[in-house]
Short mmCIF file of C-alpha atoms and ligand atoms in Angstrom, two decimals:
data_model
loop_
_atom_site.label_atom_id
_atom_site.label_comp_id
_atom_site.label_asym_id
_atom_site.label_seq_id
_atom_site.Cartn_x
_atom_site.Cartn_y
_atom_site.Cartn_z
CA MET A 66 0.07 -0.05 0.07
CA ARG A 67 1.25 3.45 -1.08
CA ARG A 68 1.91 5.92 1.81
CA ALA A 69 1.49 9.75 1.66
CA TRP A 70 2.38 12.77 3.75
CA VAL A 71 -0.01 15.78 3.60
CA ILE A 72 1.53 19.07 4.35
CA SER A 73 -0.32 22.27 4.68
CA THR A 74 1.46 25.64 4.83
CA GLY A 75 0.26 29.01 6.23
CA THR A 76 1.06 30.94 9.41
CA GLU A 77 -2.82 31.40 10.12
CA LEU A 78 -3.09 27.62 10.15
CA ALA A 79 -0.18 26.96 12.38
CA LEU A 80 -1.38 29.61 14.79
CA GLY A 81 -4.95 28.14 14.71
CA GLN A 82 -6.55 31.20 13.36
CA THR A 83 -7.82 29.18 10.39
CA VAL A 84 -8.85 25.60 10.57
CA ASP A 85 -7.00 23.38 8.29
CA THR A 86 -9.78 21.66 6.31
CA ASN A 87 -7.48 20.91 3.46
CA THR A 88 -5.51 18.06 4.87
CA ALA A 89 -8.52 16.35 6.33
CA TRP A 90 -10.26 16.47 2.84
CA LEU A 91 -6.99 15.29 0.98
CA ALA A 92 -6.50 12.44 3.40
CA ALA A 93 -10.05 11.26 2.92
CA GLN A 94 -9.53 11.49 -0.92
CA LEU A 95 -6.25 9.42 -0.48
CA ALA A 96 -7.89 6.83 1.57
CA ALA A 97 -10.70 6.53 -1.15
CA LEU A 98 -7.96 6.02 -3.66
CA GLY A 99 -6.23 3.32 -1.59
CA ILE A 100 -3.35 5.43 -0.33
CA ARG A 101 -2.58 5.69 3.56
CA THR A 102 -1.68 9.03 4.95
CA LEU A 103 1.07 8.66 7.36
CA ARG A 104 1.46 12.30 8.42
CA HIS A 105 -0.36 15.57 8.47
CA ILE A 106 2.02 18.48 8.79
CA THR A 107 1.27 22.10 9.16
CA VAL A 108 4.22 24.55 8.63
CA PRO A 109 4.08 28.47 8.94
CA ASP A 110 4.97 30.61 5.93
CA ASP A 111 8.68 29.74 6.10
CA ALA A 112 10.52 28.57 3.04
CA ASP A 113 13.29 26.83 5.02
CA ALA A 114 10.72 24.97 7.33
CA THR A 115 8.75 24.04 4.31
CA ARG A 116 11.82 22.72 2.48
CA ASP A 117 12.93 20.78 5.49
CA VAL A 118 9.65 18.94 5.83
CA LEU A 119 9.63 18.23 2.26
CA LEU A 120 13.08 16.67 2.28
CA GLN A 121 11.94 14.63 5.23
CA ALA A 122 8.69 13.53 3.46
CA ALA A 123 10.66 12.64 0.33
CA THR A 124 12.53 9.92 2.23
CA ALA A 125 9.69 8.61 4.17
CA CYS A 126 6.71 8.13 1.79
CA ASP A 127 5.52 7.40 -1.84
CA VAL A 128 3.71 10.70 -2.58
CA ILE A 129 3.46 14.22 -1.01
CA LEU A 130 0.58 16.54 -1.21
CA LEU A 131 1.13 20.20 -0.13
CA THR A 132 -1.31 22.87 -0.12
CA GLY A 133 -1.00 26.79 0.28
CA GLY A 134 1.68 29.35 -0.37
CA LEU A 135 1.12 29.61 -4.19
CA GLY A 136 -0.20 33.06 -4.17
CA PRO A 137 1.40 36.25 -5.37
CA THR A 138 2.52 37.80 -2.10
CA ASP A 139 5.68 37.61 -0.06
CA ASP A 140 4.25 35.13 2.40
CA ASP A 141 3.61 32.70 -0.52
CA LEU A 142 6.88 30.60 -0.53
CA THR A 143 6.01 27.24 -1.65
CA ARG A 144 7.48 27.64 -5.03
CA GLN A 145 10.87 28.52 -3.51
CA ALA A 146 10.67 25.84 -0.95
CA LEU A 147 10.17 23.28 -3.61
CA ALA A 148 12.94 24.53 -5.82
CA ASP A 149 15.20 24.50 -2.67
CA ALA A 150 14.18 20.94 -1.88
CA ALA A 151 14.83 19.88 -5.38
CA GLY A 152 18.16 21.85 -5.47
CA VAL A 153 17.11 23.71 -8.62
CA GLN A 154 16.28 27.24 -9.77
CA LEU A 155 13.02 28.83 -10.43
CA HIS A 156 12.32 29.67 -14.03
CA LEU A 157 9.52 31.58 -15.89
CA HIS A 158 6.82 29.16 -17.36
CA PRO A 159 5.33 31.16 -20.32
CA PRO A 160 2.08 29.05 -20.67
CA SER A 161 1.37 29.82 -17.02
CA LEU A 162 2.09 33.50 -17.47
CA ASP A 163 -0.37 33.34 -20.62
CA HIS A 164 -2.96 31.82 -18.29
CA LEU A 165 -2.52 34.46 -15.73
CA ARG A 166 -2.78 37.34 -18.21
CA ALA A 167 -5.93 35.64 -19.70
CA PHE A 168 -7.38 35.27 -16.26
CA PHE A 169 -7.20 38.87 -15.58
CA ALA A 170 -8.21 39.98 -19.15
CA ALA A 171 -11.32 37.88 -18.88
CA ARG A 172 -12.28 40.04 -15.86
CA GLY A 173 -11.33 43.27 -17.69
CA ARG A 174 -8.25 43.84 -15.61
CA GLU A 175 -4.62 44.37 -16.25
CA MET A 176 -2.61 41.62 -14.59
CA PRO A 177 -0.63 43.25 -11.65
CA GLU A 178 3.19 42.75 -12.04
CA ARG A 179 3.28 41.10 -8.80
CA ASN A 180 1.41 38.04 -10.10
CA THR A 181 4.32 37.25 -12.39
CA VAL A 182 5.82 35.24 -9.63
CA GLN A 183 2.83 32.85 -10.02
CA ALA A 184 4.30 31.69 -13.34
CA LEU A 185 7.60 30.79 -11.89
CA LEU A 186 8.32 26.98 -11.72
CA PRO A 187 11.17 25.00 -10.29
CA GLN A 188 13.34 23.49 -13.08
CA ALA A 189 11.92 19.97 -14.21
CA ALA A 190 8.62 20.58 -12.59
CA THR A 191 5.24 20.49 -14.35
CA ALA A 192 2.50 23.18 -13.98
CA LEU A 193 -0.91 21.82 -13.09
CA PRO A 194 -3.60 24.08 -14.51
CA ASN A 195 -5.83 26.00 -12.36
CA THR A 196 -9.25 26.12 -13.66
CA CYS A 197 -10.78 28.46 -11.07
CA GLY A 198 -8.16 30.79 -9.90
CA THR A 199 -4.65 32.30 -10.77
CA ALA A 200 -1.92 30.07 -9.23
CA PRO A 201 -1.05 26.95 -11.17
CA GLY A 202 -0.24 23.80 -9.10
CA ILE A 203 3.19 22.26 -9.31
CA CYS A 204 4.09 18.64 -9.73
CA ILE A 205 7.78 17.84 -9.00
CA ALA A 206 9.84 14.78 -8.10
CA LEU A 207 11.85 15.09 -4.88
CA SER A 208 14.47 12.41 -4.70
CA GLY A 209 12.13 10.33 -6.84
CA THR A 210 9.04 10.79 -4.82
CA PRO A 211 6.25 12.74 -6.57
CA CYS A 212 5.18 15.89 -4.86
CA TYR A 213 1.99 17.84 -5.70
CA ALA A 214 1.75 21.40 -4.55
CA LEU A 215 -1.87 22.69 -4.78
CA PRO A 216 -3.40 25.94 -3.95
CA GLY A 217 -4.68 26.92 -0.46
CA VAL A 218 -8.05 28.16 -1.36
CA PRO A 219 -10.26 25.13 -0.68
CA PHE A 220 -12.22 25.03 -3.81
CA GLU A 221 -9.32 25.62 -6.02
CA MET A 222 -7.41 22.89 -4.34
CA ARG A 223 -10.23 20.32 -4.59
CA ALA A 224 -10.89 21.12 -8.28
CA MET A 225 -7.20 20.72 -9.13
CA PHE A 226 -6.80 17.62 -7.07
CA GLU A 227 -9.80 15.87 -8.87
CA ARG A 228 -8.72 17.04 -12.28
CA GLU A 229 -5.02 16.85 -12.16
CA VAL A 230 -3.92 14.72 -9.28
CA ALA A 231 -6.41 12.00 -8.59
CA PRO A 232 -5.94 10.16 -11.87
CA ALA A 233 -2.15 9.73 -11.27
CA LEU A 234 -2.72 8.78 -7.73
CA LYS A 235 -5.14 6.07 -8.97
CA ARG A 236 -2.49 4.60 -11.21
CA LEU A 237 -0.02 4.84 -8.30
CA ALA A 238 -2.23 2.93 -5.91
CA ASP A 239 -2.49 0.20 -8.51
CA GLY A 240 -5.94 -1.03 -7.38
CA ALA A 241 -5.18 -1.24 -3.50
CA ALA A 242 -8.14 -0.36 -1.15
CA LEU A 243 -8.14 1.21 2.26
CA LEU A 244 -11.56 0.77 3.46
CA SER A 245 -13.11 1.81 6.83
CA ARG A 246 -16.21 0.88 8.75
CA THR A 247 -17.49 2.09 12.08
CA LEU A 248 -19.49 0.10 14.67
CA HIS A 249 -21.47 2.27 17.17
CA THR A 250 -21.79 1.07 20.69
CA PHE A 251 -23.43 2.35 23.83
CA GLY A 252 -23.30 1.19 27.45
CA LEU A 253 -19.72 0.32 27.95
CA GLY A 254 -16.85 2.55 28.76
CA GLU A 255 -14.11 2.88 26.33
CA SER A 256 -11.50 1.21 28.66
CA ASP A 257 -13.91 -1.83 29.35
CA LEU A 258 -14.79 -2.23 25.87
CA GLY A 259 -11.05 -1.91 24.76
CA GLU A 260 -10.32 -4.73 27.28
CA ARG A 261 -12.79 -6.99 25.58
CA ILE A 262 -11.38 -6.60 22.13
CA ARG A 263 -7.75 -6.11 23.02
CA ASP A 264 -6.36 -8.59 20.75
CA LEU A 265 -8.12 -6.98 17.75
CA MET A 266 -6.63 -3.66 18.62
CA VAL A 267 -3.04 -4.67 18.67
CA ARG A 268 -0.96 -2.19 16.69
CA GLY A 269 0.10 -3.37 13.31
CA ARG A 270 -2.64 -5.75 12.70
CA ASN A 271 -4.79 -5.63 9.61
CA PRO A 272 -7.61 -4.66 9.84
CA GLU A 273 -6.67 -2.15 12.31
CA VAL A 274 -9.31 -1.43 15.01
CA GLY A 275 -9.39 1.66 17.26
CA THR A 276 -12.16 3.27 19.44
CA THR A 277 -13.37 6.88 19.69
CA ALA A 278 -15.49 7.97 22.69
CA GLY A 279 -17.79 10.93 23.43
CA PHE A 280 -20.74 11.33 25.87
CA GLY A 281 -21.48 7.64 26.43
CA LEU A 282 -20.98 6.58 22.66
CA VAL A 283 -18.02 4.49 21.71
CA GLY A 284 -17.33 4.07 18.10
CA ILE A 285 -15.27 1.09 16.81
CA ARG A 286 -13.42 2.11 13.71
CA ILE A 287 -12.07 -0.70 11.53
CA ASN A 288 -9.68 0.20 8.77
CA ALA A 289 -8.66 -2.60 6.31
CA ALA A 290 -6.01 -2.41 3.66
CA ALA A 291 -5.81 -4.92 0.97
CA PRO A 292 -4.55 -5.33 -2.68
CA SER A 293 -8.13 -5.12 -3.92
CA HIS A 294 -11.54 -3.70 -2.90
CA ALA A 295 -13.05 -7.12 -2.51
CA ASP A 296 -10.38 -8.34 -0.11
CA ALA A 297 -10.57 -5.28 1.94
CA GLU A 298 -14.45 -5.68 2.13
CA ALA A 299 -13.85 -9.31 3.25
CA LEU A 300 -11.45 -8.16 6.04
CA LEU A 301 -14.07 -5.67 7.31
CA ASP A 302 -16.78 -8.27 7.25
CA GLN A 303 -14.69 -10.78 9.17
CA ALA A 304 -13.85 -8.07 11.80
CA GLU A 305 -17.40 -6.92 12.02
CA SER A 306 -18.74 -10.28 12.62
CA ASP A 307 -16.09 -11.06 15.20
CA LEU A 308 -16.88 -7.67 17.05
CA ARG A 309 -20.61 -8.47 17.01
CA ARG A 310 -20.22 -12.01 18.40
CA ARG A 311 -18.18 -10.59 21.24
CA LEU A 312 -20.17 -7.51 22.09
CA GLY A 313 -23.80 -8.34 21.16
CA SER A 314 -26.34 -5.93 21.67
CA ILE A 315 -23.74 -3.22 22.94
CA ILE A 316 -23.38 -2.51 19.32
CA PHE A 317 -26.39 -0.52 18.07
CA GLY A 318 -25.49 0.28 14.44
CA ARG A 319 -22.84 1.00 11.95
CA ASP A 320 -21.51 3.78 9.80
CA GLY A 321 -24.48 6.35 9.47
CA ASP A 322 -26.71 4.80 12.04
CA THR A 323 -27.64 6.83 14.99
CA LEU A 324 -29.24 5.90 18.43
CA PRO A 325 -32.43 7.86 17.84
CA GLY A 326 -32.55 6.38 14.27
CA VAL A 327 -32.32 2.85 15.43
CA VAL A 328 -34.77 3.32 18.19
CA GLY A 329 -37.08 4.91 15.55
CA ALA A 330 -36.59 2.10 13.24
CA LEU A 331 -37.47 -0.42 15.99
CA LEU A 332 -40.63 1.45 16.93
CA ALA A 333 -41.72 1.65 13.32
CA ALA A 334 -41.07 -2.03 12.68
CA THR A 335 -43.17 -2.99 15.73
CA GLY A 336 -45.90 -0.35 15.13
CA ARG A 337 -45.32 1.03 18.71
CA THR A 338 -45.44 4.50 19.75
CA LEU A 339 -43.29 6.67 22.05
CA SER A 340 -43.55 9.79 24.44
CA THR A 341 -41.32 11.65 26.70
CA ALA A 342 -41.45 13.63 30.04
CA GLU A 343 -38.27 15.45 30.61
CA SER A 344 -37.03 17.50 33.52
CA CYS A 345 -33.21 17.76 33.54
CA THR A 346 -32.88 17.16 29.79
CA GLY A 347 -35.20 19.75 28.83
CA GLY A 348 -36.48 18.45 25.79
CA LEU A 349 -33.09 16.93 24.55
CA ILE A 350 -34.69 13.42 24.20
CA GLY A 351 -37.57 14.89 22.17
CA THR A 352 -35.07 16.78 20.00
CA LEU A 353 -33.05 13.75 19.16
CA ILE A 354 -36.14 11.82 18.52
CA THR A 355 -37.59 14.52 16.10
CA ASP A 356 -34.12 14.94 14.44
CA VAL A 357 -34.97 11.67 12.64
CA ALA A 358 -37.08 12.21 9.53
CA GLY A 359 -40.35 10.33 9.65
CA SER A 360 -40.46 10.29 13.46
CA SER A 361 -44.13 11.29 13.29
CA ARG A 362 -44.91 7.74 12.56
CA TYR A 363 -44.05 6.64 16.25
CA ASN A 364 -43.50 9.92 18.21
CA ARG A 365 -46.64 10.98 20.06
CA GLY A 366 -45.06 13.98 21.75
CA GLY A 367 -43.22 14.99 25.10
CA ALA A 368 -43.77 17.26 27.97
CA ILE A 369 -40.82 19.36 29.70
CA ALA A 370 -41.72 19.28 33.11
CA TYR A 371 -39.07 21.28 35.10
CA ALA A 372 -40.86 22.54 38.01
CA ASN A 373 -42.46 20.20 40.57
CA GLN A 374 -45.76 22.00 39.85
CA ALA A 375 -45.45 21.06 36.26
CA LYS A 376 -44.76 17.45 36.97
CA VAL A 377 -47.96 17.40 39.10
CA ALA A 378 -50.13 19.46 36.73
CA ILE A 379 -49.12 18.10 33.31
CA LEU A 380 -48.21 14.58 34.12
CA ASP A 381 -50.23 13.68 37.12
CA VAL A 382 -47.38 12.94 39.49
CA ASP A 383 -48.54 12.66 42.98
CA PRO A 384 -47.44 15.71 44.93
CA GLU A 385 -47.04 13.68 48.05
CA GLU A 386 -44.55 11.33 46.31
CA VAL A 387 -42.61 14.52 45.14
CA GLU A 388 -42.68 15.74 48.82
CA GLN A 389 -41.62 12.43 50.18
CA CYS A 390 -39.02 11.23 47.93
CA GLY A 391 -37.86 14.45 46.14
CA ALA A 392 -38.31 15.32 42.56
CA VAL A 393 -34.96 13.67 41.69
CA SER A 394 -35.99 9.94 42.72
CA ASP A 395 -36.90 6.71 41.02
CA VAL A 396 -40.46 7.16 42.25
CA VAL A 397 -40.91 10.39 40.37
CA ALA A 398 -39.06 9.05 37.30
CA ARG A 399 -41.51 6.23 37.00
CA ALA A 400 -44.44 8.59 37.73
CA LEU A 401 -43.16 10.81 35.00
CA ALA A 402 -42.89 7.90 32.47
CA LEU A 403 -46.26 6.60 33.34
CA GLY A 404 -47.80 10.02 33.12
CA ALA A 405 -46.36 10.69 29.69
CA ALA A 406 -47.56 7.19 28.33
CA ARG A 407 -51.13 8.01 29.70
CA LYS A 408 -51.37 11.62 28.63
CA PHE A 409 -50.09 11.05 25.09
CA GLY A 410 -51.41 7.69 24.73
CA SER A 411 -48.19 5.85 23.76
CA ASP A 412 -47.06 2.27 24.23
CA TYR A 413 -43.52 3.39 25.51
CA ALA A 414 -42.43 6.55 27.36
CA ALA A 415 -39.11 7.66 28.78
CA SER A 416 -38.51 10.26 31.46
CA THR A 417 -35.61 12.00 33.11
CA THR A 418 -35.16 13.73 36.39
CA GLY A 419 -31.81 14.61 37.78
CA ILE A 420 -29.23 17.23 38.87
CA ALA A 421 -27.47 18.51 35.78
CA GLY A 422 -25.38 21.08 37.93
CA PRO A 423 -23.00 22.72 38.31
CA ALA A 424 -24.96 23.73 41.41
CA GLY A 425 -27.75 22.06 43.32
CA GLY A 426 -25.95 18.91 44.32
CA THR A 427 -26.05 17.48 47.81
CA PRO A 428 -24.01 14.62 49.43
CA GLU A 429 -27.18 12.33 49.01
CA LYS A 430 -28.11 13.64 45.53
CA PRO A 431 -24.86 14.80 43.86
CA VAL A 432 -24.55 16.54 40.61
CA GLY A 433 -24.78 14.01 37.79
CA LEU A 434 -27.43 11.96 39.52
CA VAL A 435 -30.05 11.29 37.06
CA PHE A 436 -33.03 8.80 37.37
CA ILE A 437 -34.32 7.47 33.88
CA GLY A 438 -37.86 6.16 33.85
CA LEU A 439 -39.08 3.82 31.20
CA HIS A 440 -42.62 2.86 30.59
CA THR A 441 -43.22 -0.28 28.41
CA PRO A 442 -46.26 -2.38 27.66
CA THR A 443 -45.07 -4.77 30.40
CA GLY A 444 -44.38 -2.27 33.24
CA THR A 445 -42.81 0.97 34.50
CA THR A 446 -39.14 0.99 35.83
CA ALA A 447 -36.47 3.57 36.66
CA GLN A 448 -32.81 3.32 36.43
CA LYS A 449 -30.38 5.36 38.75
CA CYS A 450 -27.37 6.91 36.83
CA LEU A 451 -24.30 8.69 38.04
CA PHE A 452 -22.72 10.71 35.32
CA GLY A 453 -20.19 12.35 37.51
CA SER A 454 -20.29 15.33 39.83
CA ASP A 455 -17.59 17.05 37.84
CA ALA A 456 -19.03 16.40 34.41
CA PRO A 457 -20.13 19.53 32.71
CA ARG A 458 -23.84 20.27 32.49
CA GLU A 459 -24.17 19.51 28.75
CA ALA A 460 -22.34 16.13 29.16
CA ILE A 461 -24.71 15.14 31.94
CA ARG A 462 -27.71 16.15 29.90
CA LEU A 463 -26.51 14.61 26.69
CA ARG A 464 -25.70 11.21 28.47
CA ALA A 465 -28.79 11.18 30.25
CA ALA A 466 -30.76 11.62 27.02
CA ARG A 467 -28.75 8.92 25.18
CA THR A 468 -29.03 6.55 28.06
CA ALA A 469 -32.88 6.88 27.85
CA LEU A 470 -32.68 6.14 24.23
CA ASP A 471 -30.44 3.18 24.79
CA LEU A 472 -32.75 1.64 27.45
CA LEU A 473 -35.59 1.95 25.03
CA ARG A 474 -33.61 0.40 22.23
CA LEU A 475 -32.80 -2.63 24.53
CA GLU A 476 -36.51 -2.94 25.49
CA LEU A 477 -37.63 -2.68 21.83
CA MET A 478 -35.04 -5.27 20.81
CA HIS A 479 -36.35 -7.63 23.46
CA ALA A 480 -39.87 -6.96 22.32
CA VAL A 481 -39.02 -7.63 18.67
CA THR A 482 -37.21 -10.96 19.65
CA HIS A 483 -40.22 -12.11 21.64
CA GLU A 484 -42.61 -11.16 18.70
CA VAL A 485 -40.55 -13.02 16.33
CA SER A 486 -40.43 -16.12 18.45
CA GLY A 487 -44.21 -16.11 18.88
CA SER A 488 -44.36 -15.28 22.53
CA GLY A 489 -45.33 -11.70 22.12
CA ARG A 490 -48.71 -10.02 22.15
P1 AMP B 241 -2.69 30.51 0.25
O1 AMP B 241 -2.70 29.74 -0.94
O2 AMP B 241 -1.69 29.97 1.23
O3 AMP B 241 -2.46 31.90 0.00
O4 AMP B 241 -4.06 30.43 0.84
C1 AMP B 241 -5.24 31.29 0.59
C2 AMP B 241 -6.32 31.06 1.52
O5 AMP B 241 -6.81 29.72 1.54
C3 AMP B 241 -5.89 31.35 2.98
O6 AMP B 241 -6.00 32.68 3.36
C4 AMP B 241 -6.83 30.43 3.70
O7 AMP B 241 -7.97 31.25 4.08
C5 AMP B 241 -7.13 29.43 2.87
N1 AMP B 241 -6.43 28.07 3.11
C6 AMP B 241 -5.12 27.92 2.97
N2 AMP B 241 -4.78 26.75 3.35
C7 AMP B 241 -5.94 26.14 3.87
C8 AMP B 241 -6.14 24.89 4.59
N3 AMP B 241 -5.29 24.03 4.75
N4 AMP B 241 -7.36 24.72 4.97
C9 AMP B 241 -8.31 25.64 4.92
N5 AMP B 241 -8.11 26.79 4.27
C10 AMP B 241 -7.02 27.10 3.83
MG1 MG B 242 -1.00 31.28 2.77
#
């Protein structure tokens, strides 16, 4: 498998004033072409630093992609850096100068003298035509390693890559494939999950397995490299079935699947309906559910009952239970879920009541304590969750909302299994 380095130049990128979107885009294109990116490097507008990185890259990979620094101003130093790295001089490339003049003429303007530098090319380099801007790109071999320098302006860079570079890289990749698949999990922390699949995560293994985590979700990313697309697919399939066998229902989907999407699909498949009664999540569960197109098929509605009064008035929670157990309690979580199911006339209902912080925690009921109520056709339950008293408010709320959705998912999966085996309704 061919390997690439992707280099971006620009002081604004190095200082974090502009987000570098070019390298991410290019690395994704390379992967799609079957080329593995080994490094992303950002250098400020400094010809010597750029030359040094280019020299390093030339000995370490099979193809170099670089963006930025091809403009007409004094901070545009890529041409010089390329010439220095190749140990050659810059010379004027007349066809590029003609293109520049024509570019300005088409806009009714005289070309500023300053732009002539954009027609300079290192000796032995090839100009890559720019169909939507002034600066031509440059293709040059550095110690035998092809290097493509593209404009920094994202749309010019993309157009030039697709027209001038991708076909050559496709030939270079020679049919190799680098495919990736992500399995989404919920319910197990990243370290516990990592323990269970440790042997698959060993570095240097193909397919390569890695995890990414955020707010209760853990993604398992599988990258497979192979001489052909079919071989890479087979490696992914093998890894996926291995992971599914080990992790079972912790895995809720793959690639574009989302937790609310999967819950929605299960509701739609079983013809069941859902409603919500939210306190500390303030409508977040309802938002996640209604983010899914077509959710009107199963979503009956939801109530945001923040104050105790609202819990009593809207969802028929018993004021004495609130008084005795406190609003943040399993009793009230169950009452909220049951109240929502009755008021909205749904088969299932999810509720939350908790302390999202940062204030309001006590030793008995710390910040991060959330009770999640669940009403199903077979009963009403509540689960106590501790999301951590130092967790930020938005993390507690999002984890609570996702936990409620995941509890629903597991209930629905159970119901589907029963219906399929004939022991359901
Ligand atoms: P340059 O070709 O270096 O003069 O870049 C022209 C403009 O393109 C810059 O002012 C940036 O706004 C943008 N740009 C350059 N490099 C990148 C990059 N790697 N990611 C996103 N935008 C970029
Ligand atoms: Mg620049």
